[in-house]
Tab-separated table of C-alpha atoms and ligand atoms in Angstrom:
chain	number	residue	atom	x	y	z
Y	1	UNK	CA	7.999	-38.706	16.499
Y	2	UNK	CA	7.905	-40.874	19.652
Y	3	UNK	CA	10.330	-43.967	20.275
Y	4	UNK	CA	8.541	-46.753	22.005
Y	5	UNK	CA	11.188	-49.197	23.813
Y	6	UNK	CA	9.555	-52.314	24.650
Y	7	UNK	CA	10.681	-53.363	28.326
Y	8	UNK	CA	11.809	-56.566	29.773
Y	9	UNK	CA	9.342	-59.684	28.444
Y	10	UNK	CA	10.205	-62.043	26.109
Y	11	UNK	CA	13.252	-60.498	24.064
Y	12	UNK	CA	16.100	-61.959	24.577
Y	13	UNK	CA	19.364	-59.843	25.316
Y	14	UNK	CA	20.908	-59.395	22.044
Y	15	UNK	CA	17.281	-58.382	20.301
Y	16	UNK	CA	17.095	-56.015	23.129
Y	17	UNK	CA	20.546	-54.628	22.175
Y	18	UNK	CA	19.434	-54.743	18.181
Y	19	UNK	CA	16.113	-52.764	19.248
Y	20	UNK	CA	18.214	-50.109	20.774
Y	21	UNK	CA	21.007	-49.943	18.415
Y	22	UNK	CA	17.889	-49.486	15.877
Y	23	UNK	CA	16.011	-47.039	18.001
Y	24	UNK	CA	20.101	-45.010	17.889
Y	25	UNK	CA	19.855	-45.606	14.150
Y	26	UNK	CA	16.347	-43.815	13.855
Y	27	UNK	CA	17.431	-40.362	16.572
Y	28	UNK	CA	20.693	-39.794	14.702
Y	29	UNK	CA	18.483	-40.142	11.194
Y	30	UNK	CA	16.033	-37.738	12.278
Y	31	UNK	CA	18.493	-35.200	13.784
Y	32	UNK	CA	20.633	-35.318	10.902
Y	33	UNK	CA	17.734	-34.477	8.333
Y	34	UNK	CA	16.358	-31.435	11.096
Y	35	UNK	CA	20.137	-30.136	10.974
Y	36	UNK	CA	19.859	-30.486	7.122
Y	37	UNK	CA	16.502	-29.050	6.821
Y	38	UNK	CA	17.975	-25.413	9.062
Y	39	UNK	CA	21.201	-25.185	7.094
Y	40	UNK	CA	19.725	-24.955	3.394
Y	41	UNK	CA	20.569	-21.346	2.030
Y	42	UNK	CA	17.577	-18.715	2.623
Y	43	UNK	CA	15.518	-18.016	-0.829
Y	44	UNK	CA	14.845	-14.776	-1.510
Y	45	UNK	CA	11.601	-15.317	-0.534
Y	46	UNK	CA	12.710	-15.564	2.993
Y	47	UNK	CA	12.127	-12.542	5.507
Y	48	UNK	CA	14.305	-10.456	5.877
Y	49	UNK	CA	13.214	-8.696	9.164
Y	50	UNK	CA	11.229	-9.552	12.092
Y	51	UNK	CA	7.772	-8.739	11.768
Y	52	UNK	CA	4.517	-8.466	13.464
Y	53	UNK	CA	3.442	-12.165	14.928
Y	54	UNK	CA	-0.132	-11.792	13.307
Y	55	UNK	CA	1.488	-10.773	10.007
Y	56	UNK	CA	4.410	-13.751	9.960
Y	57	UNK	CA	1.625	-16.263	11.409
Y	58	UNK	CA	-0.518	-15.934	8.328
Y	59	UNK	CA	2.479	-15.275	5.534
Y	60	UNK	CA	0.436	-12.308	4.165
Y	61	UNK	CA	1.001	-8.626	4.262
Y	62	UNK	CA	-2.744	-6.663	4.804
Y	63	UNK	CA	-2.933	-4.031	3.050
Y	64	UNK	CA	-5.615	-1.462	3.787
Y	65	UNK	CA	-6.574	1.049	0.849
Y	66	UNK	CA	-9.290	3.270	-1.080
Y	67	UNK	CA	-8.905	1.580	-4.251
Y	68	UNK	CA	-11.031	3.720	-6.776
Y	69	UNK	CA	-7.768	6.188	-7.081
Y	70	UNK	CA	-6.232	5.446	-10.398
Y	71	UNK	CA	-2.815	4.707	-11.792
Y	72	UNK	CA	-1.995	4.149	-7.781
Y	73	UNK	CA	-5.041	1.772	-6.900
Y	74	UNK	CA	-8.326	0.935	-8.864
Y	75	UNK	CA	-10.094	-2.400	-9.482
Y	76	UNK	CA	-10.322	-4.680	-12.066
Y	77	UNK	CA	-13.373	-7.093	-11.720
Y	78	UNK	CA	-12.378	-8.293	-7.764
Y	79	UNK	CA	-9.273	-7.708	-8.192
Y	80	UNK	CA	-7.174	-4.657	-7.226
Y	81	UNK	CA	-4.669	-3.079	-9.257
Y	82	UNK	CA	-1.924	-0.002	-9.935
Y	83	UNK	CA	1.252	1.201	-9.457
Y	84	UNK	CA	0.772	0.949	-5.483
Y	85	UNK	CA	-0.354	-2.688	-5.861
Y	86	UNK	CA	2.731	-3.493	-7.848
Y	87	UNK	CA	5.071	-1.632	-5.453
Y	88	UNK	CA	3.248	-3.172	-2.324
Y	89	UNK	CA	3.435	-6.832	-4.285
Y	90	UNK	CA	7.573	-6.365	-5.477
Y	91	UNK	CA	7.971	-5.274	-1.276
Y	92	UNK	CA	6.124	-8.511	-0.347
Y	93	UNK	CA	7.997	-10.898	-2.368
Y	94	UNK	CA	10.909	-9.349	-0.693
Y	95	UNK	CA	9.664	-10.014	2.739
Y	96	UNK	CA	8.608	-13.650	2.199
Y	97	UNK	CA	4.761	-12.486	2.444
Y	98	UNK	CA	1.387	-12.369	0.032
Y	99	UNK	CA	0.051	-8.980	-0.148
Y	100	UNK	CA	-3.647	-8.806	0.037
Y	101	UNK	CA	-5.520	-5.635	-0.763
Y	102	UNK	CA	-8.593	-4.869	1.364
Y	103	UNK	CA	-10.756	-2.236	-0.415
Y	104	UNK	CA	-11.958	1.213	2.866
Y	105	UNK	CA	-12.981	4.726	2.594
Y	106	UNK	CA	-9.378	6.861	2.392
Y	107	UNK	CA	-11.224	8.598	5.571
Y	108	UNK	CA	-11.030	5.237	7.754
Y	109	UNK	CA	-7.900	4.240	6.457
Y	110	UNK	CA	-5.555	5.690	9.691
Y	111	UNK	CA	-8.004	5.078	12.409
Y	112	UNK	CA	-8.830	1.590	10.979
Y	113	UNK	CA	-5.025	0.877	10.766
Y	114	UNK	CA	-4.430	2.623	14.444
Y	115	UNK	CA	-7.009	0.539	15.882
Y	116	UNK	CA	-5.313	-2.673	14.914
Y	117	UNK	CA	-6.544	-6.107	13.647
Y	118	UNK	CA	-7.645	-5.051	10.296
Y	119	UNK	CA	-4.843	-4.272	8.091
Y	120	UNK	CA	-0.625	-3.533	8.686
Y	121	UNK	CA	-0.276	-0.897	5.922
Y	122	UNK	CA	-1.827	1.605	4.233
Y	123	UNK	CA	-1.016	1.684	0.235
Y	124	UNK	CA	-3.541	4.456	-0.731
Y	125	UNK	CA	-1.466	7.140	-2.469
Y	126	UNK	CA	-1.157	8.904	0.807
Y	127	UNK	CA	0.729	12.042	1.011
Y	128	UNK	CA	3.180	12.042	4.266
Y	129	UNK	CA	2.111	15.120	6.335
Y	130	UNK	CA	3.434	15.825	9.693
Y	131	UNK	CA	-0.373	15.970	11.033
Y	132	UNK	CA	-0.549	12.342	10.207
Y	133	UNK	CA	3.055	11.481	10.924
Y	134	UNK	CA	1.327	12.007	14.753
Y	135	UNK	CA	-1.318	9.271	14.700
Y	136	UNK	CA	0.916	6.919	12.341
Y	137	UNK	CA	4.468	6.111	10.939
Y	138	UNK	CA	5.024	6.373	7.020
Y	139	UNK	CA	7.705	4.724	5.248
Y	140	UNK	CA	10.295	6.985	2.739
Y	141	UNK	CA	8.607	8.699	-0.001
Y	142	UNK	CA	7.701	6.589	-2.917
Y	143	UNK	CA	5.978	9.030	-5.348
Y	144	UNK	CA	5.881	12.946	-6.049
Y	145	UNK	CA	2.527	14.319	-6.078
Y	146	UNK	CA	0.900	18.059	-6.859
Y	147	UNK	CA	-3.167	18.765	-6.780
Y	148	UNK	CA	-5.125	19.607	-9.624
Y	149	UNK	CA	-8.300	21.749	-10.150
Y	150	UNK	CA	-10.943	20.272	-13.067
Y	151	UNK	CA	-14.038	22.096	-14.133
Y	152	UNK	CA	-16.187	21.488	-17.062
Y	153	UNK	CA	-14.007	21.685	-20.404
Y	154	UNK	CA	-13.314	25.402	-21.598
Y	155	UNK	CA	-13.832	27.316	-18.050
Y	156	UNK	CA	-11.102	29.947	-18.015
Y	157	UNK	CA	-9.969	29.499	-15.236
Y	158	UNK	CA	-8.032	33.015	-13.818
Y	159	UNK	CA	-7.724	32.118	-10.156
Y	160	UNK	CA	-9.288	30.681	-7.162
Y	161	UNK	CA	-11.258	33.946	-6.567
Y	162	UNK	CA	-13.073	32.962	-8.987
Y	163	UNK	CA	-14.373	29.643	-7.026
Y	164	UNK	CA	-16.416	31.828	-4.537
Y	165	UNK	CA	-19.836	31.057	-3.990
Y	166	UNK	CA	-19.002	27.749	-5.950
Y	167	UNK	CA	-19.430	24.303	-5.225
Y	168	UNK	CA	-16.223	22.350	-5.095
Y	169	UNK	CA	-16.209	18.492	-4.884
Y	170	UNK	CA	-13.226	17.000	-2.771
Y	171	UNK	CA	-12.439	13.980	-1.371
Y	172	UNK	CA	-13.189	13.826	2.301
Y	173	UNK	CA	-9.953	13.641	4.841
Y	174	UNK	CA	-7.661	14.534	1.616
Y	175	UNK	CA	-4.752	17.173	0.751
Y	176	UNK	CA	-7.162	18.317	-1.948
Y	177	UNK	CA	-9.755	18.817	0.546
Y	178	UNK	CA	-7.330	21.026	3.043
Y	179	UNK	CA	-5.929	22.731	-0.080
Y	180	UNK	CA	-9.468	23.984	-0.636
Y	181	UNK	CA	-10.398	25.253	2.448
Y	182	UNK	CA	-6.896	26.946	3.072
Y	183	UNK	CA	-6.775	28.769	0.032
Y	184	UNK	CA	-10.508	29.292	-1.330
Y	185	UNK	CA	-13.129	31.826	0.018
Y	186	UNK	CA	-16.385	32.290	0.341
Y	187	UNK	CA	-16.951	28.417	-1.741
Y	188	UNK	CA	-19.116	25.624	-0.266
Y	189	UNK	CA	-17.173	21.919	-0.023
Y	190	UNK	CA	-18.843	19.185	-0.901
Y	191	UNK	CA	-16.946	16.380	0.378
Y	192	UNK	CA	-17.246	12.770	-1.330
Y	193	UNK	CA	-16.161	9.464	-0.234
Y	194	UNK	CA	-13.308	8.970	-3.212
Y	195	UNK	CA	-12.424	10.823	-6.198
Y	196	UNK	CA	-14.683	8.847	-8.524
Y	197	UNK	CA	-17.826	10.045	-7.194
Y	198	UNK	CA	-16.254	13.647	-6.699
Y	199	UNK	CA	-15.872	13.427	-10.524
Y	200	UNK	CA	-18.983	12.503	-11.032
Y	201	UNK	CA	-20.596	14.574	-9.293
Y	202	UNK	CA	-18.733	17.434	-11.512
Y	203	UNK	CA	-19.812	15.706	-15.121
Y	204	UNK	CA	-23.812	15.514	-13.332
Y	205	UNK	CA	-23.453	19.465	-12.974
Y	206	UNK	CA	-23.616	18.699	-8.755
Y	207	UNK	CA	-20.742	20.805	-8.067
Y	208	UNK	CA	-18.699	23.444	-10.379
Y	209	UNK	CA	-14.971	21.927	-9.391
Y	210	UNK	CA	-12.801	18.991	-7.949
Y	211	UNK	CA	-9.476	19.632	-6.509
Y	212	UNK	CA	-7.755	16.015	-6.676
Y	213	UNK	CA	-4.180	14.841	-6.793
Y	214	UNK	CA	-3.243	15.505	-10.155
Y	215	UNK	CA	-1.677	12.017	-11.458
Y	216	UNK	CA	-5.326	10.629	-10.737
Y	217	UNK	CA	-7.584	13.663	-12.531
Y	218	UNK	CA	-4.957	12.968	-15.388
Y	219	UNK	CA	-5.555	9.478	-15.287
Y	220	UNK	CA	-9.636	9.647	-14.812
Y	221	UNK	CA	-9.710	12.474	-17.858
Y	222	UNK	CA	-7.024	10.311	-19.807
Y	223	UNK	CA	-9.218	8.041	-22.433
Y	224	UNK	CA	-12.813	9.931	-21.933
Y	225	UNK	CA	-12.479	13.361	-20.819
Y	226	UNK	CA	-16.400	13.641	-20.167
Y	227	UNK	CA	-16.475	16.772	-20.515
Y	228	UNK	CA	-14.006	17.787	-17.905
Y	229	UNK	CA	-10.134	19.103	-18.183
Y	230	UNK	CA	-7.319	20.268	-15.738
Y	231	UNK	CA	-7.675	23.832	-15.941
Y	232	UNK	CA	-5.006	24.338	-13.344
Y	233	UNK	CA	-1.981	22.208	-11.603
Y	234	UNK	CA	-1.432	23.497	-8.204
Y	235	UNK	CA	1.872	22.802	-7.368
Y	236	UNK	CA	1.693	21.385	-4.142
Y	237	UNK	CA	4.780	19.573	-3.706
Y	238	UNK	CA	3.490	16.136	-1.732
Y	239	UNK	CA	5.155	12.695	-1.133
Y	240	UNK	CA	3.368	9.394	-1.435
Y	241	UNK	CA	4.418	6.994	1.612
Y	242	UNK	CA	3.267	3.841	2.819
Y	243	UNK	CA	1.459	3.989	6.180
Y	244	UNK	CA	2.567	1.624	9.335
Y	245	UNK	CA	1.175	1.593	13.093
Y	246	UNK	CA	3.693	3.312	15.349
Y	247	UNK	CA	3.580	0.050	17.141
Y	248	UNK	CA	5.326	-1.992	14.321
Y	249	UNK	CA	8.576	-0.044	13.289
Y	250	UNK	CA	10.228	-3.583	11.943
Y	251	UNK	CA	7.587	-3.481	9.052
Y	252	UNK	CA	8.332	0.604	8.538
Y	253	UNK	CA	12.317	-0.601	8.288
Y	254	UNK	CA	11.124	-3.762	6.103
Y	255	UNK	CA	9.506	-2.083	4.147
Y	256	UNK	CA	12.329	0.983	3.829
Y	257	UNK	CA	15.022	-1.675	2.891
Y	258	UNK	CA	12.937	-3.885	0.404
Y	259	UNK	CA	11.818	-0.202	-0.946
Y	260	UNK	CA	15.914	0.747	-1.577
Y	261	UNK	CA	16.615	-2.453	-2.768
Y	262	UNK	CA	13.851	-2.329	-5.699
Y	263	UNK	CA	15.074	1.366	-6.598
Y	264	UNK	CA	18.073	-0.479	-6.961
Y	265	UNK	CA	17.791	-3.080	-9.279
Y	266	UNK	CA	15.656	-1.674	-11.384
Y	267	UNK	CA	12.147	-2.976	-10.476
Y	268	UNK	CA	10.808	0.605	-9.057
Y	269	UNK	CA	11.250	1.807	-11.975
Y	270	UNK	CA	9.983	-0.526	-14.250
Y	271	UNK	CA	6.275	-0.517	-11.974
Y	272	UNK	CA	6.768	3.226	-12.749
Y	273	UNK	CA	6.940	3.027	-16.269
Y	274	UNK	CA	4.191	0.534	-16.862
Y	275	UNK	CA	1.722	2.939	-14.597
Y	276	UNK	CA	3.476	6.512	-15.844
Y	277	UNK	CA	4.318	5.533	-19.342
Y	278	UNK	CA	7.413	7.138	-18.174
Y	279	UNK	CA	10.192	6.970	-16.033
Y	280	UNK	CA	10.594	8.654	-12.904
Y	281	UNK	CA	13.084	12.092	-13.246
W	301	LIG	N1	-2.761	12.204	-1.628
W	301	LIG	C1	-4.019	12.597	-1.077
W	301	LIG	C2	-3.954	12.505	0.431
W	301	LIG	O1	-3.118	11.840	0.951
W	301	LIG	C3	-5.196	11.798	-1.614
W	301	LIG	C4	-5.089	10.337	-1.392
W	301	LIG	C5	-6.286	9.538	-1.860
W	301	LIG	O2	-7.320	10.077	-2.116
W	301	LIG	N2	-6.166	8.249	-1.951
W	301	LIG	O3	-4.756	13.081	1.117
């Protein structure tokens, strides 16, 4: 707003003195509704941390992920959904921002987020592991996680000897994938872009076996089995984090504090029980 004073002409002195006593009037008027306008009480909506210019310029949280991995991320029509796109939603409405899920191939998701100008976090049911803690920073542990092997329905299964000269379907850049080649011999891995197609693949009779985290085979097998089952957990003993560029660690602690405050009161676990059917131990 701009205040115009009109000089010298054909006022008169007191309509001079009225014009600025009413250009006064309107400066104290606006200043006193600005001053009004900062002091109002923060919503909860507010942020609570600096963030990322890019992420508090456009109000939403990006959030990069391979979303055909079920409870944690899977999606319904064009829209994605899960226990991860709950959790990732409850943390935004913490921080003030809209979370937006952007569908990429799990194997993409850390250089894609490393490079910058894509996405701020990674929300793919992504297992913290120091090799990964070196390209990118992960938030606390969220979930608990083991592996699971599935073969057609009544293999006995005795023991990954017995995977040699097989064809196992995994999930390429996974912990299912490194489980496989660390601890099976003499097998050939047939790597697929998400665990969808690895299963599959498995019910087509293209590969013998899937190793996959084991709250997703349970899910995938859960209302049609297809002719598959879990014919072995593999206790593994992996954490689920959320995934932030070492160049943003006010997002990591964001996210960390909106994270201990939904443990808290009680919203954690509710997402947990509407995914798990359970709640956490
Ligand atoms: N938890 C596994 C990993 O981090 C698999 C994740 C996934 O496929 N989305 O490698």
């Amino acid at each position: 707003m701009s205040i115009v004073f009109i000089e010298g002409g054909s006022m008169s002195k007191s309509k001079k003195w009225l014009a600025l006593a009413l250009a006064v009037a309107l400066v104290l008027a606006v200043a006193l509704t600005g001053c009004s306008a900062k002091t109002e009480e923060p919503t909860s909506e507010e942020p609570t941390e600096t963030m990322t210019l890019e992420t508090i310029e456009s109000g939403k949280l990006l959030v990069g992920s391979d979303t055909a991995f079920p409870p944690f991320e899977s999606m319904n029509g064009d829209v994605a959904e899960g226990f991860d796109v709950d959790l990732m939603k409850a943390i935004g409405d913490k921080l003030g921002l809209e979370v937006v899920f952007q569908t990429e191939i799990f194997d993409t998701l850390i250089p894609t987020l490393k490079a910058g100008g894509k996405f701020d976090v990674i929300a793919s049911g992504m297992t913290i592991k120091p090799d990964r803690q070196l390209e990118i920073d992960f938030t606390d542990a969220y979930y608990d996680s083991n592996q699971s092997l599935v073969m057609t329905k009544g293999t006995a299964y005795t023991g990954p000897e017995q995977l040699a000269g097989k064809k196992i379907g995994v999930q390429s850049g996974t912990t299912g994938e490194a489980w496989a080649k660390e601890n099976v011999e003499g097998a050939t891995l047939v790597p697929f872009k998400n665990a969808t197609d690895a299963f599959a693949a498995l019910q087509a009779g293209n590969v013998d076996a899937v190793v996959n985290d084991l709250p997703v085979s349970t899910e995938l097998l859960k209302d049609d089995d297809r002719g598959m089952e879990i014919v072995s957990q593999i206790p593994t003993g992996e954490q689920y984090g959320f995934g932030v560029s070492k160049d943003n660690p006010e997002l990591t602690a964001a996210i960390n504090k909106a994270l201990g405050e939904l443990r808290t009161d009680g919203t954690y676990n509710e997402i947990y029980q509407k995914w798990f059917g359970i709640l956490p131990e």
